[in-house]
mmCIF file of C-alpha atoms and ligand atoms in Angstrom:
data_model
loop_
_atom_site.group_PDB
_atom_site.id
_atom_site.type_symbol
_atom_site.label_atom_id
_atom_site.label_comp_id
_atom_site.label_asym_id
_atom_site.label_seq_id
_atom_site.Cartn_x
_atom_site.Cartn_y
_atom_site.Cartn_z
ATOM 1 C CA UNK A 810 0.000 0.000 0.000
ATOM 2 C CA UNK A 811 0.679 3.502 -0.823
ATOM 3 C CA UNK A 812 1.229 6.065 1.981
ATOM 4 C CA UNK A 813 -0.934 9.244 1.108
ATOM 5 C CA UNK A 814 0.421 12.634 2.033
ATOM 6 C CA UNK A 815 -0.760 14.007 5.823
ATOM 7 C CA UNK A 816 -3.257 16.674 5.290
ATOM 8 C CA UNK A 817 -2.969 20.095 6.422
ATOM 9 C CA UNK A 818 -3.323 18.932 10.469
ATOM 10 C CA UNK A 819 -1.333 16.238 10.320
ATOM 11 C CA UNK A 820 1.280 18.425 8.489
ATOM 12 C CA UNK A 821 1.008 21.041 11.073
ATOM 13 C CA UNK A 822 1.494 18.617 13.990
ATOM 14 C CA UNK A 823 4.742 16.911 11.918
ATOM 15 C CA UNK A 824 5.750 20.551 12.284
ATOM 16 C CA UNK A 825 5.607 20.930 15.389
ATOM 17 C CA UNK A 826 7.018 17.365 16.550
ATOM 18 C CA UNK A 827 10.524 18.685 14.365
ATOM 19 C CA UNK A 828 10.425 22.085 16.032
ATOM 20 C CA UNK A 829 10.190 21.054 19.590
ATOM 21 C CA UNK A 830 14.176 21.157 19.965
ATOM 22 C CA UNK A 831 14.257 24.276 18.121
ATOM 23 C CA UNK A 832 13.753 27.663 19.235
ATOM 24 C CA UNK A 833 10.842 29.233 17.699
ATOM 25 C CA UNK A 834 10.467 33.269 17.875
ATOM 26 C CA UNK A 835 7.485 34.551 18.855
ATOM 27 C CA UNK A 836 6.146 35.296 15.129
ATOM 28 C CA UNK A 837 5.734 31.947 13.851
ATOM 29 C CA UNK A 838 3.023 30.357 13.214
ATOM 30 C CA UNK A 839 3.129 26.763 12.134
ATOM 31 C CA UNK A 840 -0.051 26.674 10.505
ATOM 32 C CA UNK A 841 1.052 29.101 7.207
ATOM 33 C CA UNK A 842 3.691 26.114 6.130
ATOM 34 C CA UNK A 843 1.205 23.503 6.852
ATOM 35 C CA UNK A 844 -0.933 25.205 4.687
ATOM 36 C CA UNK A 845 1.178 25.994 1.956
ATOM 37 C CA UNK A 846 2.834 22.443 1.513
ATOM 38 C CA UNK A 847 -0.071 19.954 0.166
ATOM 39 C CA UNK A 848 1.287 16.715 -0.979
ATOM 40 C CA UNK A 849 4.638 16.877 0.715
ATOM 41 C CA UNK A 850 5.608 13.923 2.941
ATOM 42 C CA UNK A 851 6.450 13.633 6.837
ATOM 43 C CA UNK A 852 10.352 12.702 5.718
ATOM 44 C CA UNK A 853 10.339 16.433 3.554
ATOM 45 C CA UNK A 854 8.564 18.526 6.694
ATOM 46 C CA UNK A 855 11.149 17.214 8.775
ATOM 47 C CA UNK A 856 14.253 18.367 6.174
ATOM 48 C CA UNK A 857 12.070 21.904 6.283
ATOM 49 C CA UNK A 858 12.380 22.469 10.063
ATOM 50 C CA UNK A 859 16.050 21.295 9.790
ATOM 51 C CA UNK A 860 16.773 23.540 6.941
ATOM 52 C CA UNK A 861 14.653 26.563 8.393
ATOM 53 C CA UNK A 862 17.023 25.835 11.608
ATOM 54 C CA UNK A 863 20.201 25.303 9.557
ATOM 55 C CA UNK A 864 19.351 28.871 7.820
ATOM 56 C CA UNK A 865 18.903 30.520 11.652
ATOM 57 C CA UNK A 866 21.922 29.989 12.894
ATOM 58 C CA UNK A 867 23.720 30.818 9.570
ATOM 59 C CA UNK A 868 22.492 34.309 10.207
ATOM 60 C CA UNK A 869 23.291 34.419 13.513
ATOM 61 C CA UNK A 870 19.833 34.313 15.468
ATOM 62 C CA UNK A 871 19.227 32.185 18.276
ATOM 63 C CA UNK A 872 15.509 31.669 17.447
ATOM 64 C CA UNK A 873 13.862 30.357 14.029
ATOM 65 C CA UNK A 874 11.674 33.074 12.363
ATOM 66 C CA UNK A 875 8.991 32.840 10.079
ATOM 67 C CA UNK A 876 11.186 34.653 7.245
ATOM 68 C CA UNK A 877 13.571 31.279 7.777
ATOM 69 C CA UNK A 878 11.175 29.248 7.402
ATOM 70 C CA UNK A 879 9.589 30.220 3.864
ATOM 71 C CA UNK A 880 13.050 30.597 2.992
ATOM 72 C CA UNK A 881 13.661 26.932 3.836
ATOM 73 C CA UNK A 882 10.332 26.181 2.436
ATOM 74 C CA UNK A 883 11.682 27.857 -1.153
ATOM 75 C CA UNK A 884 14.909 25.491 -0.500
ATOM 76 C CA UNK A 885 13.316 22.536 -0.338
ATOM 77 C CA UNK A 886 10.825 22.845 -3.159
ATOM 78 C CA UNK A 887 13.210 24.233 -5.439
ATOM 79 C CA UNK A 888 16.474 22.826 -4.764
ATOM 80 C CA UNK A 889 19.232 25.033 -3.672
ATOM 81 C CA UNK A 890 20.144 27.792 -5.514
ATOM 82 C CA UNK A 891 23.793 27.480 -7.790
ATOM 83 C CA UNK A 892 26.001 29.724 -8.936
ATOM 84 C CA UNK A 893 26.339 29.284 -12.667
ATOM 85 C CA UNK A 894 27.087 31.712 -15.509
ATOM 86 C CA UNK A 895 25.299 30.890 -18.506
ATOM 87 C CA UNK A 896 25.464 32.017 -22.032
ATOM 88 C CA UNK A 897 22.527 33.759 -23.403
ATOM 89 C CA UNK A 898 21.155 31.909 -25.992
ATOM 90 C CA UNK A 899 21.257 29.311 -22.737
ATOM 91 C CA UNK A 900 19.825 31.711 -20.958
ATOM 92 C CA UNK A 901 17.172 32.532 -23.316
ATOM 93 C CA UNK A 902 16.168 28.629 -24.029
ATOM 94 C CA UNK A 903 15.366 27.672 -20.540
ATOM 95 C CA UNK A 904 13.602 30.835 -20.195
ATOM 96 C CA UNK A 905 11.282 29.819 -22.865
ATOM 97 C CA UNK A 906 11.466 26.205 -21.486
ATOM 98 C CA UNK A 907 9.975 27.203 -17.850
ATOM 99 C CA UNK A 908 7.501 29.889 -19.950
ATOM 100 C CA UNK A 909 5.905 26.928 -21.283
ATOM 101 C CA UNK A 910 5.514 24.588 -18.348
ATOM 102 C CA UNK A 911 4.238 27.968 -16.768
ATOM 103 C CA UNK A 912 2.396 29.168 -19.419
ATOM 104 C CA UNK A 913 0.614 25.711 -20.234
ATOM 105 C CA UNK A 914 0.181 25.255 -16.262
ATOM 106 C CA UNK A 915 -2.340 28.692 -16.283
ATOM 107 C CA UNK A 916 -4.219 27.810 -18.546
ATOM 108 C CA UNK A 917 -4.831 24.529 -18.369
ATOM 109 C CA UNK A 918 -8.305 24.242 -16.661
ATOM 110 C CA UNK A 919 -7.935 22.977 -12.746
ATOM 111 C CA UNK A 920 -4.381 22.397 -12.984
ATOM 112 C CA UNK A 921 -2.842 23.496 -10.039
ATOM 113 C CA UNK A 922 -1.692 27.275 -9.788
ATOM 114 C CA UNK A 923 1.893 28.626 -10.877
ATOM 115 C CA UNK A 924 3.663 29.774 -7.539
ATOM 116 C CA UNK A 925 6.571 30.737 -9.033
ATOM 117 C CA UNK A 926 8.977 30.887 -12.204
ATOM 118 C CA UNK A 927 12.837 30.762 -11.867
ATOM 119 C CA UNK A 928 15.679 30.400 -14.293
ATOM 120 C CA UNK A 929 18.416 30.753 -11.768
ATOM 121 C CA UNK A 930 19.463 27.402 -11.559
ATOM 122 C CA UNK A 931 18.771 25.181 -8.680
ATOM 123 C CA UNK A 932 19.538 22.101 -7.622
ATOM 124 C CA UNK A 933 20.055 20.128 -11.049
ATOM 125 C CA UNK A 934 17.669 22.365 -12.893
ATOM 126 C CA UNK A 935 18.715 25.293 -14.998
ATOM 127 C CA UNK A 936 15.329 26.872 -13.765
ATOM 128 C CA UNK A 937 12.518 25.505 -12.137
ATOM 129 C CA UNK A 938 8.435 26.760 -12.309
ATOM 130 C CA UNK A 939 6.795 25.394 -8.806
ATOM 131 C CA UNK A 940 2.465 24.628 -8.617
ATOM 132 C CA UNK A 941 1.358 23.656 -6.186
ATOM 133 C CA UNK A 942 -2.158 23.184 -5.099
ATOM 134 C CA UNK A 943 -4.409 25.184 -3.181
ATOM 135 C CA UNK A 944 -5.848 22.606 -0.698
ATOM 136 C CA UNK A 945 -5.521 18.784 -0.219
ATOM 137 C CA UNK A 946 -6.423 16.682 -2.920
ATOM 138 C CA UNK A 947 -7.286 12.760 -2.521
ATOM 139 C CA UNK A 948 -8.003 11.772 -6.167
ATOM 140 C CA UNK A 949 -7.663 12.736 -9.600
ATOM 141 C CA UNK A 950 -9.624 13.115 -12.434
ATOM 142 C CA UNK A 951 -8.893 12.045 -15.858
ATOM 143 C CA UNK A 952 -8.790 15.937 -17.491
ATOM 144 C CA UNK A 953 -6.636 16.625 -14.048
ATOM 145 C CA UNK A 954 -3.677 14.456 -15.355
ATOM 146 C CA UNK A 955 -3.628 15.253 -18.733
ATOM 147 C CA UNK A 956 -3.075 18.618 -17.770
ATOM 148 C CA UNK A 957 -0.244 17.391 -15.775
ATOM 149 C CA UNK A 958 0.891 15.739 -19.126
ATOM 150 C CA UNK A 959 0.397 18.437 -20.838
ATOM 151 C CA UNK A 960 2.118 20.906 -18.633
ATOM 152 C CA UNK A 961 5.106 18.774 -18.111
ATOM 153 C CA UNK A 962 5.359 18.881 -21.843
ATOM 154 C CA UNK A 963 5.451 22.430 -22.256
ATOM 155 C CA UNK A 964 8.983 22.783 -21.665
ATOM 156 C CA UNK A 965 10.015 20.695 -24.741
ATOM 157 C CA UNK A 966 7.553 22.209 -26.583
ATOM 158 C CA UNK A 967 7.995 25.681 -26.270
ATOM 159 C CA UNK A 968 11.644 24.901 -27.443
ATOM 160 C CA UNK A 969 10.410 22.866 -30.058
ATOM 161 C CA UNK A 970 7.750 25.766 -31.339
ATOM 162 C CA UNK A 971 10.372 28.825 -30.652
ATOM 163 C CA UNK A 972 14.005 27.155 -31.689
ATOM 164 C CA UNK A 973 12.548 24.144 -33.644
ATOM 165 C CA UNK A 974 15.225 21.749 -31.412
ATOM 166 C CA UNK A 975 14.748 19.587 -28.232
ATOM 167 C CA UNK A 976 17.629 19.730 -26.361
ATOM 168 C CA UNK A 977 18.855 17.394 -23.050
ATOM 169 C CA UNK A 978 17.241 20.059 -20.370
ATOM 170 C CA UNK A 979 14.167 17.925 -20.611
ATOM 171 C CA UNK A 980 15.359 14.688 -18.831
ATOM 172 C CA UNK A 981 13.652 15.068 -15.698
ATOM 173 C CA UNK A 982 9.685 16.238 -17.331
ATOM 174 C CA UNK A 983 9.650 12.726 -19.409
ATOM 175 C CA UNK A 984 9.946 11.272 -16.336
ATOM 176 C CA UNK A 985 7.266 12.368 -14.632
ATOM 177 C CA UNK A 986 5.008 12.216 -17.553
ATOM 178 C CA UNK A 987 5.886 8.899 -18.266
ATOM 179 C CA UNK A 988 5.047 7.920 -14.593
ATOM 180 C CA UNK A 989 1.717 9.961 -14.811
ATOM 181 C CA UNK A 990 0.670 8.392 -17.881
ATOM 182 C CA UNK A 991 1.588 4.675 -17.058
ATOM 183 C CA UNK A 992 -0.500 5.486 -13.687
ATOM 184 C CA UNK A 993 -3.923 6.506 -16.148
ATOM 185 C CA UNK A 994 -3.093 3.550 -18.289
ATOM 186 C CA UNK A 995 -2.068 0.734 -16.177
ATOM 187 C CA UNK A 996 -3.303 1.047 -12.420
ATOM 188 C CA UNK A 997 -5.958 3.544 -12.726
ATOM 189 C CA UNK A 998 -8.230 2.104 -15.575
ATOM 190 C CA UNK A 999 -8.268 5.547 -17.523
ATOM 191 C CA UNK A 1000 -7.940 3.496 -21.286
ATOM 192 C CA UNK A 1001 -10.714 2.219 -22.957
ATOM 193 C CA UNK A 1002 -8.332 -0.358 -24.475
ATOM 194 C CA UNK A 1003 -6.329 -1.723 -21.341
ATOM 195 C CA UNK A 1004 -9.303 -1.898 -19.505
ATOM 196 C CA UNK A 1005 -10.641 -0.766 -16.103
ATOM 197 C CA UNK A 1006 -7.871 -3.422 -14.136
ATOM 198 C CA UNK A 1007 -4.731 -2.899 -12.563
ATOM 199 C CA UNK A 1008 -2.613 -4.156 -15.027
ATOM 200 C CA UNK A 1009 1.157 -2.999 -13.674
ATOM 201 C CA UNK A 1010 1.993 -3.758 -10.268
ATOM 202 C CA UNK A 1011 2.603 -0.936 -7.902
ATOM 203 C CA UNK A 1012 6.544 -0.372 -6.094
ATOM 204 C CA UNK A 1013 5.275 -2.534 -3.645
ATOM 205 C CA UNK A 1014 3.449 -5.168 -5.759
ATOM 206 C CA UNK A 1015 7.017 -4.993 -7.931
ATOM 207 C CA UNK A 1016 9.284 -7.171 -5.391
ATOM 208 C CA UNK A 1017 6.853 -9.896 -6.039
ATOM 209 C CA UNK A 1018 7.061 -10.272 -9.508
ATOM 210 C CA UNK A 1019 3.509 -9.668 -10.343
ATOM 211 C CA UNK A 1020 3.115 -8.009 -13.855
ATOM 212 C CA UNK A 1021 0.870 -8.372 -16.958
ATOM 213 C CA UNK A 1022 0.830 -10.792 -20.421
ATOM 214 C CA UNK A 1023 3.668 -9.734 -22.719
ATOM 215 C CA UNK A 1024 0.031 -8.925 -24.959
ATOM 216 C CA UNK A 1025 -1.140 -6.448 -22.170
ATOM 217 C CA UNK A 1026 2.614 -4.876 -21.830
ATOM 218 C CA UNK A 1027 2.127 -4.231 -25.847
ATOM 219 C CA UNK A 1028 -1.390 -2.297 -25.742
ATOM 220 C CA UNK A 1029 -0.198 -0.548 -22.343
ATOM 221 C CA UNK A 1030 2.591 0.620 -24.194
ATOM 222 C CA UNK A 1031 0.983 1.995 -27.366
ATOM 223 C CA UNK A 1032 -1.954 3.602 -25.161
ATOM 224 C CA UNK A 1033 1.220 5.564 -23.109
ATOM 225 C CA UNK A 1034 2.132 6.745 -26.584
ATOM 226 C CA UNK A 1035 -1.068 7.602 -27.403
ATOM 227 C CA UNK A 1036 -1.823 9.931 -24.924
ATOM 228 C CA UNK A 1037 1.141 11.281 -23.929
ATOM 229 C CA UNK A 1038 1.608 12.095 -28.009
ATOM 230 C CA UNK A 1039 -1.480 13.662 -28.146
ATOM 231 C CA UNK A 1040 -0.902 15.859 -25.034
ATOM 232 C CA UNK A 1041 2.530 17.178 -26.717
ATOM 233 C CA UNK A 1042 0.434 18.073 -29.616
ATOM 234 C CA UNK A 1043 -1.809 19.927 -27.504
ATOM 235 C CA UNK A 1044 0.870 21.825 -25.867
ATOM 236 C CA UNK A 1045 2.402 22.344 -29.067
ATOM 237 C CA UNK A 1046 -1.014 24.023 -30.305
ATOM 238 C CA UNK A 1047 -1.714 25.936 -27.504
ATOM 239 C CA UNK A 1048 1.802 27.545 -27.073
ATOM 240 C CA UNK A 1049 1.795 28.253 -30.872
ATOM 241 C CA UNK A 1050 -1.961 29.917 -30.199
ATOM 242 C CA UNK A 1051 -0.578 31.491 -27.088
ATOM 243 C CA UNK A 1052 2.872 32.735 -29.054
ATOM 244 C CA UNK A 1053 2.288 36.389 -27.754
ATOM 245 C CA UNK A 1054 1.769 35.333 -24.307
ATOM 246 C CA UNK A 1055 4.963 33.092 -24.451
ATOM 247 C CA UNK A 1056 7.173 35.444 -25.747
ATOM 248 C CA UNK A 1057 5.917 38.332 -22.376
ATOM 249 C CA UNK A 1058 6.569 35.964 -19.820
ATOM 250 C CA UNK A 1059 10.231 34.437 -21.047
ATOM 251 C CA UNK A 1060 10.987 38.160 -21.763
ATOM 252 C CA UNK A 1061 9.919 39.030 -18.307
ATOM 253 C CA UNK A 1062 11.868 35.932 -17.250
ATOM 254 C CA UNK A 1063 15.119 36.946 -19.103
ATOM 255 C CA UNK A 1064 14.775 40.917 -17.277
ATOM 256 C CA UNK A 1065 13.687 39.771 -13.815
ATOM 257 C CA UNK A 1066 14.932 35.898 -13.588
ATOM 258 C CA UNK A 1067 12.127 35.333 -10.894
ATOM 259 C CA UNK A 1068 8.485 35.673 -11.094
ATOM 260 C CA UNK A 1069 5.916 35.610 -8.394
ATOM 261 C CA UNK A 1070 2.241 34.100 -8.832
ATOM 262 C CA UNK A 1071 0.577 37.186 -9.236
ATOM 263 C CA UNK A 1072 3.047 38.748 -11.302
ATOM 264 C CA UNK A 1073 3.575 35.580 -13.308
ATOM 265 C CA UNK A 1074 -0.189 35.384 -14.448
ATOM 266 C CA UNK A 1075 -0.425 39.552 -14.900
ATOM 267 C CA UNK A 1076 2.410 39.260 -17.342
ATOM 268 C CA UNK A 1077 0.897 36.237 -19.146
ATOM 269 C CA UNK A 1078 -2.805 38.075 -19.399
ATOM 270 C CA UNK A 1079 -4.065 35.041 -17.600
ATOM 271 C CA UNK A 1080 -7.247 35.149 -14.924
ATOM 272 C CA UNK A 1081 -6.079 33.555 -12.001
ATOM 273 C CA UNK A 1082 -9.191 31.473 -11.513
ATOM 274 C CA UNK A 1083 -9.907 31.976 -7.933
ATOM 275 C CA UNK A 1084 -13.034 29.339 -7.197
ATOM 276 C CA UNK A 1085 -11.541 26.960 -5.305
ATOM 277 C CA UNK A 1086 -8.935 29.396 -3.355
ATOM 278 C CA UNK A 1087 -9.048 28.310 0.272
ATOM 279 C CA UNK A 1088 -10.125 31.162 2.710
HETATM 280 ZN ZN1 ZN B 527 11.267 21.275 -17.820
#
């Protein structure tokens, strides 16, 4: 079985259980963090209180403020930050790259907001755009994931549609749309074709050898390319519909090298759609 996620209590109570050795200063308030971090995992809260305490006594406080701790928070989502001089035109590809994801990500229907766009490289990533989503979620719908597809896409895409090449920065998105769309293919009965069973084993289910008829593997495998060809289509369309709005935000990107939320979606003309914004 699959661990889900704590919700927003049981993230706020994780919190606290890593903070209790930790001096907090009167201003913080455990419940902002626990808000803001839907999906993460026990094992990453506890590397945030570390990191938030880390980043305290690297600037010489004896107490843990709030400000460390949305630092942290930035650290841990987006890898640390690296110095690394990069040529333009390198420059100027990734900042079309995370334009796309971003772009894609707003106005994909549902899809969980754009926090933030980055092409100072972090971690491994020569820039990094961060949704996340505004409450828990426990399942996902069909339209949900294909936006997820879709958006994961929109990297390669926008390169594709602005330079006409692919290049090696895209590693990392084919991975998670390959695990996304073996998920809606194999375990969660989303093709007509394959069926509603669960045809691929789980992690778990892996150590035992269980797995589908070399037959199954086949029509798995040509329904994965199915969808996940059609979604690159679709992001191809919609960035080559959406050119103008492209070319604002990696221009923005290229001035300002981070973008905020709300600046992210002024800059791209997009309606943040605020419906399901928790209060
Ligand atoms: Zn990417």
């Amino acid at each position: 079985m699959q661990v889900s996620p704590p919700d927003r209590g049981g993230r706020e109570a994780i919190l606290r259980i890593h903070t209790r050795q930790i001096p907090l200063a009167g201003d913080v308030d455990l419940a902002q963090p626990a808000k803001t971090t839907p999906g993460m995992t026990g094992a990453e809260l506890a590397n945030l209180a570390n990191e938030a305490a880390l980043l305290a006594v690297k600037r010489g406080q004896d107490e843990v403020t709030q400000a460390d701790l949305s630092d942290a928070l930035e650290k841990v989502q987006l890898g640390a930050e690296r110095a690394l001089v990069m040529p333009l035109e390198e420059r100027r590809r990734t900042a079309y790259h995370e334009s796309g994801h971003a772009l894609l990500g707003m106005l994909q229907p549902g899809a969980d907001p754009v926090r933030k766009i980055t092409i100072v490289p972090r971690g491994r990533a020569l820039g990094v755009t961060l949704s996340t989503p505004d409450a828990d979620k426990y399942a996902y719908t069909e339209e949900y994931l294909r936006g997820r597809i879709i958006g994961a896409l929109g990297g390669m895409a926008a390169e594709q549609v602005v330079f006409g090449v692919v290049t090696t920065g895209a590693e990392n998105d084919l991975e998670q749309v390959t695990n996304i769309a073996r998920g809606m293919v194999a375990r969660w009965g989303m093709s007509e074709r394959v069926g509603r069973l669960s045809a691929l084993p789980n992690d778990a289910q892996q150590a035992y050898g269980l797995a589908a008829a070399p037959q199954t593997l086949d029509v798995i495998d040509g329904e994965m390319r199915r969808i996940v060809d059609d979604c690159y289509e679709e992001a191809c369309r919609k960035l080559t519909d959406h050119r103008g709005q492209l070319d604002a935000l990696a221009e923005a990107l290229l001035e300002r090298e981070t973008l905020e939320e709300a600046d992210a979606y002024r800059i791209a003309g997009v309606t943040r759609l605020t419906k399901d914004i928790e209060a």
